[in-house]
PDB file of C-alpha atoms in Angstrom:
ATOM      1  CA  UNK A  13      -9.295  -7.120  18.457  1.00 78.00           C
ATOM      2  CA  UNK A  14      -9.635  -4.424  15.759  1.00 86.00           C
ATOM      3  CA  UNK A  15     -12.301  -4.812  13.181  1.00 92.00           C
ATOM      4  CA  UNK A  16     -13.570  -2.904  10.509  1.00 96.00           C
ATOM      5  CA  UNK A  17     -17.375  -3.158   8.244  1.00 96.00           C
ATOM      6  CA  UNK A  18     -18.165  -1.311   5.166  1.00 97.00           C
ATOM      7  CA  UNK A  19     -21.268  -2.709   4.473  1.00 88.00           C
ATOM      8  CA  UNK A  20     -21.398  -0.907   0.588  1.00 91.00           C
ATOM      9  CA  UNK A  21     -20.118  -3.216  -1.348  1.00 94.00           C
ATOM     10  CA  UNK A  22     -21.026  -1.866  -4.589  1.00 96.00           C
ATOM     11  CA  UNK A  23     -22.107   1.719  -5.171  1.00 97.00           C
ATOM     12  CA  UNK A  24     -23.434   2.956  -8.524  1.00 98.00           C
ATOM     13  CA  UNK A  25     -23.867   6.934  -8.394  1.00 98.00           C
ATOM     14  CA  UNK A  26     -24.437   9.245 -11.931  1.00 97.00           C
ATOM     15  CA  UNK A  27     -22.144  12.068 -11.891  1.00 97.00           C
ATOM     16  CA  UNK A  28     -22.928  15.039  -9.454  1.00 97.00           C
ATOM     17  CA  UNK A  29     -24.664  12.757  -7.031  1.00 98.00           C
ATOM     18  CA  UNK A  30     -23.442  13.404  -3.703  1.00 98.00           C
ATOM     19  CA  UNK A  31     -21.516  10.324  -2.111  1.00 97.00           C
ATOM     20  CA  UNK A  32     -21.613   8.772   1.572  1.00 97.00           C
ATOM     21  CA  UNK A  33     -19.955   5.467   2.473  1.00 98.00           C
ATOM     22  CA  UNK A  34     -20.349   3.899   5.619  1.00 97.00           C
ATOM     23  CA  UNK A  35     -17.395   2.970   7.800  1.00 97.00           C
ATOM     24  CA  UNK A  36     -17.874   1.334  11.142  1.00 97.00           C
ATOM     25  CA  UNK A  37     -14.965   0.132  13.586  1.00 95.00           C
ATOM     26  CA  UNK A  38     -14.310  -1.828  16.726  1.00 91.00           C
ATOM     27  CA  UNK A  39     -11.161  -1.168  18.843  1.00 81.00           C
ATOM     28  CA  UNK A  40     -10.636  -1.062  22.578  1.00 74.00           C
ATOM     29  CA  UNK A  41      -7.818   1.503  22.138  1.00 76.00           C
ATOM     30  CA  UNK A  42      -7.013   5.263  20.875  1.00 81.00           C
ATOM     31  CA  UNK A  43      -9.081   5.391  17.206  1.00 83.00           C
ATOM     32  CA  UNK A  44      -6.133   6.255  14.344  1.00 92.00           C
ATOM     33  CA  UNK A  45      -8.976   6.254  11.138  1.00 95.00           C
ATOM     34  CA  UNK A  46      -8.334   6.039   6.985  1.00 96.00           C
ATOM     35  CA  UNK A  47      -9.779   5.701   4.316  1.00 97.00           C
ATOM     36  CA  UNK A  48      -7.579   4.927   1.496  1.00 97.00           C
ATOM     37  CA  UNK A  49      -8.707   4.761  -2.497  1.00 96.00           C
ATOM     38  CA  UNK A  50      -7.618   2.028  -4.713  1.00 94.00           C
ATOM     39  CA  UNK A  51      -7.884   3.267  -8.517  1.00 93.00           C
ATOM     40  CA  UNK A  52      -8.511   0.800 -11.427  1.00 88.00           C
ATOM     41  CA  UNK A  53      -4.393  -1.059 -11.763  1.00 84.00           C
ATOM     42  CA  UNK A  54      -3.254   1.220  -9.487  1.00 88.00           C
ATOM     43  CA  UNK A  55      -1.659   1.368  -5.670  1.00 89.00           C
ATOM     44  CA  UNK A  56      -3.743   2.353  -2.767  1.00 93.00           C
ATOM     45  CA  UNK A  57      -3.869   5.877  -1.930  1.00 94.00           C
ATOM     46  CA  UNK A  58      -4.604   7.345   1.590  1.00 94.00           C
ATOM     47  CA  UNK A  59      -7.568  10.216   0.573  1.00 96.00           C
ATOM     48  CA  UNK A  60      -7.779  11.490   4.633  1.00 96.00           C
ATOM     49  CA  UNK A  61      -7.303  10.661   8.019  1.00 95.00           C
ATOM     50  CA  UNK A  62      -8.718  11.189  11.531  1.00 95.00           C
ATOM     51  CA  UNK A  63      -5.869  10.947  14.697  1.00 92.00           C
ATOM     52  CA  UNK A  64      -7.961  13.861  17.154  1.00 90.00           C
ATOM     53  CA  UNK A  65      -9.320  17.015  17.528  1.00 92.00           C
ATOM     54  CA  UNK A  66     -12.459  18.029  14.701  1.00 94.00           C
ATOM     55  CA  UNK A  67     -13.891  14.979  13.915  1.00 95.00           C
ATOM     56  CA  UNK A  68     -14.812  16.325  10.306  1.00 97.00           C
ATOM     57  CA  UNK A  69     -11.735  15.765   8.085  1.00 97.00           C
ATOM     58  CA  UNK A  70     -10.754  16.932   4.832  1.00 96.00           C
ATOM     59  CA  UNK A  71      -9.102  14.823   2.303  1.00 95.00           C
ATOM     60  CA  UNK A  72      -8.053  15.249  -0.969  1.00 94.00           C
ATOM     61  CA  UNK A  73      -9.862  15.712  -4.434  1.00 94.00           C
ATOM     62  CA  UNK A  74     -12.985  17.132  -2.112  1.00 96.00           C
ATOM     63  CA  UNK A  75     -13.729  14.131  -0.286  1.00 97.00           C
ATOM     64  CA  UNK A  76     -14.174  14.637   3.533  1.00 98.00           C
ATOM     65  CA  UNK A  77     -14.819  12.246   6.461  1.00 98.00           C
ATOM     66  CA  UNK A  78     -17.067  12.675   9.821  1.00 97.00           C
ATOM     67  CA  UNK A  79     -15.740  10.787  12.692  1.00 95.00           C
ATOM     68  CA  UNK A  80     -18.704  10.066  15.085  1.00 95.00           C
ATOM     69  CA  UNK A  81     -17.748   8.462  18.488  1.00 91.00           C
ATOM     70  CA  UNK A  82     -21.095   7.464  20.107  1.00 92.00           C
ATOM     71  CA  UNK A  83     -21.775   5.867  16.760  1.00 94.00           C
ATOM     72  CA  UNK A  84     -18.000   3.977  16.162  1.00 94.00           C
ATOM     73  CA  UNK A  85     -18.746   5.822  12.662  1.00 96.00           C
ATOM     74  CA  UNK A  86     -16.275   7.149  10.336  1.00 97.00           C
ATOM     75  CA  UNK A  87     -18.227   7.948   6.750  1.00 97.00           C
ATOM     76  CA  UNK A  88     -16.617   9.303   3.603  1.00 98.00           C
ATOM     77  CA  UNK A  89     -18.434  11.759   1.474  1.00 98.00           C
ATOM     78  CA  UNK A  90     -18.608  13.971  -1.136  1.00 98.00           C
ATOM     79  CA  UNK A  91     -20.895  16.317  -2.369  1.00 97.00           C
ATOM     80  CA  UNK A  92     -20.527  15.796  -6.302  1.00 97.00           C
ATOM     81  CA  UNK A  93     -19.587  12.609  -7.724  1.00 98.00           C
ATOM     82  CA  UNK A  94     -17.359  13.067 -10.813  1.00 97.00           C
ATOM     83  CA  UNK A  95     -16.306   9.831 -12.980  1.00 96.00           C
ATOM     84  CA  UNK A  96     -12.956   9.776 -12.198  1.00 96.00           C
ATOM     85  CA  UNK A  97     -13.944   8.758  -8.720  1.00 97.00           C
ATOM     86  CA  UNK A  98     -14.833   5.177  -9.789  1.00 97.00           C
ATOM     87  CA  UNK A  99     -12.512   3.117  -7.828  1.00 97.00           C
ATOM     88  CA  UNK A 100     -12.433   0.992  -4.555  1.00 97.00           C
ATOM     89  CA  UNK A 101     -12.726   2.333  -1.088  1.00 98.00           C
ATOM     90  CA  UNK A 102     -11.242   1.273   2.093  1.00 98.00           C
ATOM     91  CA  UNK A 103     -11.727   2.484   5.413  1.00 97.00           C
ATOM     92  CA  UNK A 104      -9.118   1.119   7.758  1.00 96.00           C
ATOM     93  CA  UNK A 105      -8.148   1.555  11.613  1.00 94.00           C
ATOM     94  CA  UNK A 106      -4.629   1.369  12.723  1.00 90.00           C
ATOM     95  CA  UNK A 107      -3.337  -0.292  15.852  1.00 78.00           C
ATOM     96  CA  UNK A 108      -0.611  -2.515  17.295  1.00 73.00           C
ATOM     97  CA  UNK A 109       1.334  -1.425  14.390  1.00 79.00           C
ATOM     98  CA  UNK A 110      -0.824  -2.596  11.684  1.00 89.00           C
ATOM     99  CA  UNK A 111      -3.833  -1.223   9.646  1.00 93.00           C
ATOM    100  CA  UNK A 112      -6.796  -3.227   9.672  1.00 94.00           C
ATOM    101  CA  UNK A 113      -9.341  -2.836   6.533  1.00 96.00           C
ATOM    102  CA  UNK A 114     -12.465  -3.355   5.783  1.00 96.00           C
ATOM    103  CA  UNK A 115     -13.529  -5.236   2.608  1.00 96.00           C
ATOM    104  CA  UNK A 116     -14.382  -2.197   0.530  1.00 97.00           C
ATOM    105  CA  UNK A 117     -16.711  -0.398  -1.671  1.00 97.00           C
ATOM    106  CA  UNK A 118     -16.513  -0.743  -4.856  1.00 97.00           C
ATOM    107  CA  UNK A 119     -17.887   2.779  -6.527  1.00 98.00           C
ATOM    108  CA  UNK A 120     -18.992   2.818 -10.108  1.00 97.00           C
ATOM    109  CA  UNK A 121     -19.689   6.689 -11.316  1.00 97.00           C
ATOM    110  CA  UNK A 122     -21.832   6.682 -14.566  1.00 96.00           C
ATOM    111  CA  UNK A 123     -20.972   9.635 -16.799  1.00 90.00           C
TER     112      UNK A 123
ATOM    113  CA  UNK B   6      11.476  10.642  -3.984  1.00 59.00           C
ATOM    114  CA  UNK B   7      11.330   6.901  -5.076  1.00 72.00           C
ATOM    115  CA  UNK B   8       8.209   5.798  -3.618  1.00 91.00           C
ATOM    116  CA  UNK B   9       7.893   1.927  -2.021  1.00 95.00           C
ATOM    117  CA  UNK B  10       8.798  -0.596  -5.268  1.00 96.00           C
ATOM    118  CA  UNK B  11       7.931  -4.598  -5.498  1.00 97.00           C
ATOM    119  CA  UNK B  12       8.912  -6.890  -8.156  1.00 96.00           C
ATOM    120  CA  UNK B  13       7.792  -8.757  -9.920  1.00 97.00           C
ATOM    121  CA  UNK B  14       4.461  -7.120 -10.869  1.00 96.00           C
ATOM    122  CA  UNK B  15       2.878 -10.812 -11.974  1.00 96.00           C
ATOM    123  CA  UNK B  16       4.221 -14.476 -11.840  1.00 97.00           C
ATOM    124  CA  UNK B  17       2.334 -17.950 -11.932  1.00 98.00           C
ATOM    125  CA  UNK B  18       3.493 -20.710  -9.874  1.00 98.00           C
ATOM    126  CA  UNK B  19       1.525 -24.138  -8.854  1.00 98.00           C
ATOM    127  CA  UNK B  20       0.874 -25.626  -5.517  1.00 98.00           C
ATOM    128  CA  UNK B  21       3.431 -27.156  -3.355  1.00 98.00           C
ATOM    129  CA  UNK B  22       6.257 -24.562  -5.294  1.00 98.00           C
ATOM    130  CA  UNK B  23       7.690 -21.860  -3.304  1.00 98.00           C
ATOM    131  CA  UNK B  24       7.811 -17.846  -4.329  1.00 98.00           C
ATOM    132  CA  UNK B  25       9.897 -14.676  -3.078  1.00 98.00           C
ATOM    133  CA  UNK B  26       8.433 -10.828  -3.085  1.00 98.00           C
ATOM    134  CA  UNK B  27      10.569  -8.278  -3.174  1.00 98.00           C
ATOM    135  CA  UNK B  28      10.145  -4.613  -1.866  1.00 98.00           C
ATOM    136  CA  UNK B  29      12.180  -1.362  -1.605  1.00 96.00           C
ATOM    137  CA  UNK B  30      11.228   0.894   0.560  1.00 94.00           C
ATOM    138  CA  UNK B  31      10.567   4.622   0.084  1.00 93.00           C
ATOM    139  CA  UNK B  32      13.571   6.904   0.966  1.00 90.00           C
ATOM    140  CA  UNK B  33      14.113   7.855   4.185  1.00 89.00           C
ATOM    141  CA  UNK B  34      11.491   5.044   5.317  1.00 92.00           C
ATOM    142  CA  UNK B  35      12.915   2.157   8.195  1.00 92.00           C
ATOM    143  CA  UNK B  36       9.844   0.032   8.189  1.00 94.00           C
ATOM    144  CA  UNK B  37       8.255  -2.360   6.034  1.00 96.00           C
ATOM    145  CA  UNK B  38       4.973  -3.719   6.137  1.00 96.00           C
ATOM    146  CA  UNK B  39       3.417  -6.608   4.136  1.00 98.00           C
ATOM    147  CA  UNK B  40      -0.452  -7.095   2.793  1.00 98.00           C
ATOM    148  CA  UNK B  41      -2.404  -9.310   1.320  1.00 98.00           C
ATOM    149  CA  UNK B  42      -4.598  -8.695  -0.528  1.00 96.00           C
ATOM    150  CA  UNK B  43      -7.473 -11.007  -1.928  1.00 95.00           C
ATOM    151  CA  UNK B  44      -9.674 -10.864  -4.918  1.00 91.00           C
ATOM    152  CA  UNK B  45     -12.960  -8.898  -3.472  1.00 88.00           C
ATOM    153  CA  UNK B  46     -11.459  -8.199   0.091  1.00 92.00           C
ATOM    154  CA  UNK B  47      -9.594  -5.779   1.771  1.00 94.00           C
ATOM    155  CA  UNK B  48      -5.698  -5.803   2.170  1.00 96.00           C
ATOM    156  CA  UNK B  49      -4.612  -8.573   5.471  1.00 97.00           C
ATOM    157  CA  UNK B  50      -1.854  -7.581   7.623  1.00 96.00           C
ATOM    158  CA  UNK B  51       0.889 -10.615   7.066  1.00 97.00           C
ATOM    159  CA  UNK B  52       3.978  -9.099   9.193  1.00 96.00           C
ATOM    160  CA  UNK B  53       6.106  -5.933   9.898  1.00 95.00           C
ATOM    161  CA  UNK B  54       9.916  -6.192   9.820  1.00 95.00           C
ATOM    162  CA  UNK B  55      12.086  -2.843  11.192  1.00 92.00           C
ATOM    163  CA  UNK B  56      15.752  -3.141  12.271  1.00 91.00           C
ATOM    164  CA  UNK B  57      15.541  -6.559  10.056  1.00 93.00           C
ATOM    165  CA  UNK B  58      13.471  -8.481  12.606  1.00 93.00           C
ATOM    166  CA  UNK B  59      10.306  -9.052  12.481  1.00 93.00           C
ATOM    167  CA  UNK B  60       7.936  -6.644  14.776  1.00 90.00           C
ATOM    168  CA  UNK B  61       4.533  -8.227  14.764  1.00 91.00           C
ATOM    169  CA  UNK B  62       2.697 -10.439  12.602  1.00 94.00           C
ATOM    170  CA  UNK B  63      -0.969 -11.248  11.676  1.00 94.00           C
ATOM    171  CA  UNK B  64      -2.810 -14.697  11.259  1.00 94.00           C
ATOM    172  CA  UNK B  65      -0.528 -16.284   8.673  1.00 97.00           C
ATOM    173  CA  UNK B  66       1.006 -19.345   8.967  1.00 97.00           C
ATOM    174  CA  UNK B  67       5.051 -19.769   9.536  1.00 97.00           C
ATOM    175  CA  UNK B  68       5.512 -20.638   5.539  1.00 98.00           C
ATOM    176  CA  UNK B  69       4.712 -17.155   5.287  1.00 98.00           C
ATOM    177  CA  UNK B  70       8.091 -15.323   6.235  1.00 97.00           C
ATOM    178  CA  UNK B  71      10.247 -12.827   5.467  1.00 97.00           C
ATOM    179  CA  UNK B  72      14.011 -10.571   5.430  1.00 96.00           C
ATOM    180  CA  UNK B  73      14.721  -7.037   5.955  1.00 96.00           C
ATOM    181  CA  UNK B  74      18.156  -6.022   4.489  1.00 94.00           C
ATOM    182  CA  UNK B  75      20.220  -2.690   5.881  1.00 93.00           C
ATOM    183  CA  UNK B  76      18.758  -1.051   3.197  1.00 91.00           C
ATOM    184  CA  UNK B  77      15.953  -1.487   4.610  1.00 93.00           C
ATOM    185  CA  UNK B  78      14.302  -3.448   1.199  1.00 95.00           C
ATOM    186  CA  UNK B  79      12.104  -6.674   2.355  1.00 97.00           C
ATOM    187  CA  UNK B  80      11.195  -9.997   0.865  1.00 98.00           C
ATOM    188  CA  UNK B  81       8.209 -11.757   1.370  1.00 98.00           C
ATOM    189  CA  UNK B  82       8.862 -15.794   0.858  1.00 98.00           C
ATOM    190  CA  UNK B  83       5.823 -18.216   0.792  1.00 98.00           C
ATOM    191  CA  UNK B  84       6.437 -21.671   1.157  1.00 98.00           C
ATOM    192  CA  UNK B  85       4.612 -24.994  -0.134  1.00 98.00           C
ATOM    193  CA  UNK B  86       2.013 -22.525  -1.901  1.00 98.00           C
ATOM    194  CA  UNK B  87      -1.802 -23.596  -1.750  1.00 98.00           C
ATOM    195  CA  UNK B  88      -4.471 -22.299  -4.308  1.00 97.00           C
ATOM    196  CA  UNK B  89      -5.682 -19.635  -1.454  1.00 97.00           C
ATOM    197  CA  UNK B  90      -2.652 -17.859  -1.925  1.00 98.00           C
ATOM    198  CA  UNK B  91      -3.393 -16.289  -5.092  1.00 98.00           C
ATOM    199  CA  UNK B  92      -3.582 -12.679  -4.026  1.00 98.00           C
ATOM    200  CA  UNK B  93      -2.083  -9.104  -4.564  1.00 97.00           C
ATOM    201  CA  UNK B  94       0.436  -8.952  -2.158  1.00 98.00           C
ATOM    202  CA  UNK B  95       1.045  -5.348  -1.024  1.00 97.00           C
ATOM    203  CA  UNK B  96       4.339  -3.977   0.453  1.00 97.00           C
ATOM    204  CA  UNK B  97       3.970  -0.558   2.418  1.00 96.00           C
ATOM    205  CA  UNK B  98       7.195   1.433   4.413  1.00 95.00           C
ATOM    206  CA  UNK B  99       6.483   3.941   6.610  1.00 92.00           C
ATOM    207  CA  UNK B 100       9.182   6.630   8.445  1.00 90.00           C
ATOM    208  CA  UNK B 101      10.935   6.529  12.123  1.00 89.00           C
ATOM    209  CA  UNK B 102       7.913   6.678  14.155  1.00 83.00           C
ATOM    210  CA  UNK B 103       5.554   6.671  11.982  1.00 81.00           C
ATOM    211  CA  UNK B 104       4.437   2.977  12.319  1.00 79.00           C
ATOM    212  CA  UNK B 105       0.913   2.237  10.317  1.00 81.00           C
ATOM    213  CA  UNK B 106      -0.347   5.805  10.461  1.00 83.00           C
ATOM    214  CA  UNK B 107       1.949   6.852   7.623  1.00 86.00           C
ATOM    215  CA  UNK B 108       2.086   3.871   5.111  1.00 91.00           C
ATOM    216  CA  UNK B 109       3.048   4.653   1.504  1.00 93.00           C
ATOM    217  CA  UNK B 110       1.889   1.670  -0.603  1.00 95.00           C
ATOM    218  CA  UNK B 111       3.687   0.228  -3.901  1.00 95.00           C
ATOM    219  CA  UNK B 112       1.206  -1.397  -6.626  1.00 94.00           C
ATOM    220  CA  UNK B 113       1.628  -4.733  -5.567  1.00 96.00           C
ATOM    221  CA  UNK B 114       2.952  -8.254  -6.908  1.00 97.00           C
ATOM    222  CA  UNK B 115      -0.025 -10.646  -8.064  1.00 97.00           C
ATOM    223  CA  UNK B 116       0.606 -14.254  -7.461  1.00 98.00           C
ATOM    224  CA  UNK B 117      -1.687 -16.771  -9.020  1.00 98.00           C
ATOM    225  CA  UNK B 118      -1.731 -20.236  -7.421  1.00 98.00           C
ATOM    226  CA  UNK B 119      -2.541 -22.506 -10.337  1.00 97.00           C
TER     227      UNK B 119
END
């Protein structure tokens, strides 16, 4: 079975701070990775994703991801927090035809 | 493009009542998804429906079911509803062959269980 732990549950950063949440996975199969963003009263997003090849991804609005094998890894950062970043973060694995989350991060940025 | 709809966006019911979810899909998209989604938790795979029949399902009992139409909309009906059923249930469509590595999401319906 596919499982997913993102063991932030809150994160509290001042603006500029750099960002890294932790995403570790459990899957027998081929690793299809997300991490999706969930802005205050609004739908989930999908900020990047990792299928093969260079295991450092690049998302959208400068966040990136590092997919690390050995480790069953798959962190989200960004260099410089801004406050419109405040929202909740889900890393996710897809198999069997379904995504399977992890409970999220909530990220507070203080201006 | 229309991205993936639900309706309605709230509703209350009580225990024991029954509700319907509705979804249309983005366009051009064959396969719907449903998701719920608890308060503090991550979003639960319920079922998938493509070619209106239902292609997998998670760990949700049978009152949980749903329809796919040949428009390829979806409704998600819950039966005898219990207080742990107060969620955001997400709807998500993806493309031909794109299964649940290209989900576009709509906002959601929130059902409170009173």
């Amino acid at each position: 079975a596919q499982s997913v732990s993102q063991h932030n549950h809150h994160v509290i950063l001042s603006e500029a701070a750099s960002l890294e949440l932790g995403c570790n996975y459990s899957y027998g199969g081929t690793v299809n990775l997300f991490w999706y963003v969930q802005y205050p009263g609004q739908h989930l997003q999908l900020l990047l994703k990792y299928f093969s090849g260079d295991p450092l991804v690049k998302g959208i609005k400068g966040f990136e991801a590092e997919f690390i094998k050995s480790k069953f890894s798959f962190n989200l950062r960004k260099p410089s927090v801004q406050w419109s970043d405040t929202a909740e973060y889900f890393c996710a694995v897809s198999g069997n035809e379904k995504l399977t989350f992890g409970t999220g991060t909530r990220l507070t940025i203080i201006p | 493009e229309t991205g993936v709809t639900q309706s309605p966006t709230h509703l209350i019911k009580t225990r024991g009542q029954q509700v319907t979810l509705r979804c249309s899909s983005q366009s051009g998209h064959n396969t719907v998804s449903w998701y719920q989604q608890a308060l503090g938790q991550g979003p639960q795979f319920i079922f998938q429906y493509y070619r209106e029949e239902e292609n997998g399902r998670g760990n949700f009992p049978p009152r949980f079911s749903g329809l796919q139409f040949p428009n390829y909309s979806s409704e998600l009906n819950v039966n005898a509803l219990e207080l742990d059923d107060s969620a955001l249930y997400l709807c998500a469509s993806s493309p031909p062959g794109g299964g649940a590595n290209v989900l576009t999401f709509g906002a959601g319906s929130r059902l409170t269980v009173l």
